[in-house]
Structures are given as C-alpha cells and as structure tokens.
mmCIF file of C-alpha atoms in Angstrom:
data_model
loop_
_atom_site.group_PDB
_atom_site.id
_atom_site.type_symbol
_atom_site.label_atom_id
_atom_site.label_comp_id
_atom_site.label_asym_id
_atom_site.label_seq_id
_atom_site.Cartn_x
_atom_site.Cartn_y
_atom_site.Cartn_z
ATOM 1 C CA UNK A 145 0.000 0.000 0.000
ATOM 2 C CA UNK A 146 2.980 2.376 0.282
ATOM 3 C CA UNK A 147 3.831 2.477 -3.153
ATOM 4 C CA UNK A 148 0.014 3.362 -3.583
ATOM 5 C CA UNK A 149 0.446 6.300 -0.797
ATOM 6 C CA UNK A 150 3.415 7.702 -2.755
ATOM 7 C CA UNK A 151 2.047 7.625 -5.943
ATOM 8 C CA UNK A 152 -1.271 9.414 -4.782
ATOM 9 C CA UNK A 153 0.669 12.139 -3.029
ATOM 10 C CA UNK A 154 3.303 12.237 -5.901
ATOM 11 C CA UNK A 155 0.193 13.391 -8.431
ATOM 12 C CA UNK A 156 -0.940 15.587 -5.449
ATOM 13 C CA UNK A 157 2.131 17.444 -5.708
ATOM 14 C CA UNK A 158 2.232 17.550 -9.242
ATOM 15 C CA UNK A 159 -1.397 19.186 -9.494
ATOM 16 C CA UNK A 160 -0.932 21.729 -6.301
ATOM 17 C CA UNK A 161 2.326 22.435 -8.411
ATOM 18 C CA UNK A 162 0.264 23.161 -11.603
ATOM 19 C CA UNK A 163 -2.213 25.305 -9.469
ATOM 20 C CA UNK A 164 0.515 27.071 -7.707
ATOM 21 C CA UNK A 165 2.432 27.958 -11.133
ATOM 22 C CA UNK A 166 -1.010 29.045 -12.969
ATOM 23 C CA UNK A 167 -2.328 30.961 -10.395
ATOM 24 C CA UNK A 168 0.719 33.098 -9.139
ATOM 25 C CA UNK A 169 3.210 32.698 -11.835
ATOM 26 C CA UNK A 170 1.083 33.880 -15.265
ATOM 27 C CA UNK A 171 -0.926 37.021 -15.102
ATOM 28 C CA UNK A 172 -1.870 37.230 -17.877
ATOM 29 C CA UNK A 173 -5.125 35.865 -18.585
ATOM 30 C CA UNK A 174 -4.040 35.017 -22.086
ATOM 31 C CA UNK A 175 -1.174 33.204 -21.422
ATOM 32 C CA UNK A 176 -2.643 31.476 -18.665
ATOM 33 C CA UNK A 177 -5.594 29.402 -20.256
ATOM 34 C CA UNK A 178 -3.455 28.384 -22.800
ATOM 35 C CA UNK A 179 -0.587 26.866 -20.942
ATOM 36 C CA UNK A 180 -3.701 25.812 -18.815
ATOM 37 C CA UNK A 181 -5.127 23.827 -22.001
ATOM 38 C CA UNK A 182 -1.976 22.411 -22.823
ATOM 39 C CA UNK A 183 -1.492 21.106 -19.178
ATOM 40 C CA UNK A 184 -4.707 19.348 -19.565
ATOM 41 C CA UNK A 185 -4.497 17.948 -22.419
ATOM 42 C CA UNK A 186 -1.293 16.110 -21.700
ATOM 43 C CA UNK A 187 -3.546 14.575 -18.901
ATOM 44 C CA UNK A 188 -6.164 13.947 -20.993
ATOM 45 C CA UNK A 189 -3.801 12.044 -23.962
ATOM 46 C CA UNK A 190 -2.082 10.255 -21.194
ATOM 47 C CA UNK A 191 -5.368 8.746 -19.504
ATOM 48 C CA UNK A 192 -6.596 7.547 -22.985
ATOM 49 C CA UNK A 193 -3.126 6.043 -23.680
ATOM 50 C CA UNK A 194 -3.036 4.251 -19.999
ATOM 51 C CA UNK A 195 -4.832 1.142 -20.810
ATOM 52 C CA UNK A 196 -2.013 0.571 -23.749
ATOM 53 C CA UNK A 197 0.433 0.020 -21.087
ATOM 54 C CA UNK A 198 -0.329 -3.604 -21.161
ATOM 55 C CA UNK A 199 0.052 -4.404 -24.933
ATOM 56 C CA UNK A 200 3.024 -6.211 -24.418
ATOM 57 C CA UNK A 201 1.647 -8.478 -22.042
ATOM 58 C CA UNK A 202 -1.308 -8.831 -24.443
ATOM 59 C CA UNK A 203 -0.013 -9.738 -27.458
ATOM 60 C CA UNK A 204 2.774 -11.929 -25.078
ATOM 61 C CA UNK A 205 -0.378 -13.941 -23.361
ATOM 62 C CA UNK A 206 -2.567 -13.348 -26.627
ATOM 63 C CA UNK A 207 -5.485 -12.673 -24.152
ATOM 64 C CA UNK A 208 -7.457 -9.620 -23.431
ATOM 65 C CA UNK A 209 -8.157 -10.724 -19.736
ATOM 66 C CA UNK A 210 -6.362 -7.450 -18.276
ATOM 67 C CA UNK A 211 -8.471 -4.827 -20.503
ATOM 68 C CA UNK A 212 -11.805 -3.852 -19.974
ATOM 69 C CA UNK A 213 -14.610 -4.325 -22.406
ATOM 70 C CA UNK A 214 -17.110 -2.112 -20.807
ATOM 71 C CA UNK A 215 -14.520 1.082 -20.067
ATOM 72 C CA UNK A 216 -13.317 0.553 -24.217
ATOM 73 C CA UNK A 217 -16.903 1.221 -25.522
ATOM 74 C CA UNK A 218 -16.972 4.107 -22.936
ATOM 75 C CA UNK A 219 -14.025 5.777 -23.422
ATOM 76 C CA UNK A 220 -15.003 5.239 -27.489
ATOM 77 C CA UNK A 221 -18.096 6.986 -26.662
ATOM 78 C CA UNK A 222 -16.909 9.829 -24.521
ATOM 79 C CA UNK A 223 -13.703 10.397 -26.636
ATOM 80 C CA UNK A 224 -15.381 10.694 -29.471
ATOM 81 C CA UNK A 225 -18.311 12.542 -27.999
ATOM 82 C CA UNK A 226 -15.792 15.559 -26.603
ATOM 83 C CA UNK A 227 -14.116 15.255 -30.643
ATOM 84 C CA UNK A 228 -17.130 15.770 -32.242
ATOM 85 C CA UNK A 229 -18.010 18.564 -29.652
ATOM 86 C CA UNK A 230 -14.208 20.461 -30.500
ATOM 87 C CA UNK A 231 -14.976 19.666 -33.498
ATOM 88 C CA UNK A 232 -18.111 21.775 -34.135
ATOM 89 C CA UNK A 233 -16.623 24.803 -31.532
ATOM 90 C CA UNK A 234 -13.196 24.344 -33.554
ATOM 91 C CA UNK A 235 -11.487 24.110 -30.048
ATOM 92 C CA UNK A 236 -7.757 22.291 -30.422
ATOM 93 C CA UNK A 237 -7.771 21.781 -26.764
ATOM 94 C CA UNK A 238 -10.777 20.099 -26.824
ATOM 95 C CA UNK A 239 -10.734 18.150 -30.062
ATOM 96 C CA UNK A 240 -6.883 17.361 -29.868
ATOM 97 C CA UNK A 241 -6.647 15.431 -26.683
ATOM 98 C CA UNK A 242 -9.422 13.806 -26.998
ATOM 99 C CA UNK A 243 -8.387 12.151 -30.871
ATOM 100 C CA UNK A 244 -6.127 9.660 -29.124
ATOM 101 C CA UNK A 245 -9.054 8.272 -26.850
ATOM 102 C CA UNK A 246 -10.661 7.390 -30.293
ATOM 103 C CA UNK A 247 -7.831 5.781 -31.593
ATOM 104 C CA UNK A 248 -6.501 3.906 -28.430
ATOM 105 C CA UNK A 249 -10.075 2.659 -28.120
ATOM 106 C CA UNK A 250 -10.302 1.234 -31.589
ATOM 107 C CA UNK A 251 -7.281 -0.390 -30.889
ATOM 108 C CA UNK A 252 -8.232 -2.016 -27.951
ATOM 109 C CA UNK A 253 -11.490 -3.337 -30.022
ATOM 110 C CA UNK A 254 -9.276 -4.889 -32.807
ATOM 111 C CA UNK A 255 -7.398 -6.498 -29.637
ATOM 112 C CA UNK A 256 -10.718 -7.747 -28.172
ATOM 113 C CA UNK A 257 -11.570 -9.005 -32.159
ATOM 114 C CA UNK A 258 -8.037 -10.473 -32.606
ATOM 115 C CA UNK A 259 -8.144 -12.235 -28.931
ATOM 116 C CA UNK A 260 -11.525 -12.831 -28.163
ATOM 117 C CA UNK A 261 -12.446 -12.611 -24.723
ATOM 118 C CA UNK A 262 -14.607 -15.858 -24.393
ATOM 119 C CA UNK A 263 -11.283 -17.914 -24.379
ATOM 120 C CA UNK A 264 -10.401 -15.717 -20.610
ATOM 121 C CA UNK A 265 -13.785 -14.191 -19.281
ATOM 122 C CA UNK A 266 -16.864 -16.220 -18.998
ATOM 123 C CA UNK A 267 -19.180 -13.006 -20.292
#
C-alpha cells in the first residue's frame, strides 16, 4: 500500500504544483488558459493512452483478460463525444486530446476481435 500512498501524493504534488504555477506565476489571462489547455491535455492524452500500457503483455499472453470491455466502448463513446463537440466549436484543446481516446479505443477493439475474450472471461 505504500507504493500506492506515494504515488497518490506524488500526483498531489504535481497538481498543487500546476495550481501554484497558474495561479501566481502567469498574469496574464491570455497566457494562462493556454498553458492551462496544454497542461490538460497532456492529462487527458495520457489517460486515454493508460490502458495501452499492457500491450506487451497482451499480445505476449494473446489474451485480453487485463483490458476492460465495458470502459473501451466508454471511453469510445466519450472520446469521441468531446471530438465531435471540439470539433463543431473548432477548439484544439478540446478536439486534440481527446483524438487519441478514439484511436486507443479502436485499438483495444481490434485487440478484443483479434483475442476474443470468451477464451479468458466467462461473459
């Protein structure tokens, strides 16, 4: 459970750090929402490229027993729901980091189509 401490109060840091740095390093309002965009999205594209960690092990094990079937056709949905949205406001910070969600999660369906889960789960 330490590890588990550490990291959570690692990514505490990291955000107070972020807060800190917005709110009494850039005054100008200009300035600041865009670094504050770009900050995000790194977040964002980093969440939707998480559940890629495993490929390795996946294509090692040629099982999809460590991904998630019904957080893949979510993240699809959302991803491609906040795209679409950016999309129609023409918002790169919106649109941008979102684009990887889409991809990552139609790569995880070809995985779930190449290694089909009825050979690990019994769903």
């Amino acid at each position: 459970q330490r590890p588990v401490l550490l990291q959570t109060l690692l990514l505490l840091a990291v955000l107070a750090t972020g807060y800190s740095y917005f709110t009494l390093l850039i005054t100008d309002a200009q300035t600041r929402l865009a670094r504050l965009g770009l900050f995000c999205s790194v977040f964002t594209i980093t969440m939707y490229l998480s559940p890629l960690a495993d490929l390795a092990k996946i294509v090692r094990t040629k099982s999809t027993r460590c991904l998630s079937f019904p957080l893949t056709v979510t993240t699809f949905l959302a991803s491609t729901s906040w795209t679409l949205y950016g999309l129609q406001l023409r918002d790169l910070y919106i649109m941008v980091p979102n684009m990887p969600g889409v991809v990552t999660s139609v790569v995880r369906f070809w995985l779930f189509w190449w290694y089909p889960s009825s050979r690990d789960k019994p769903y």
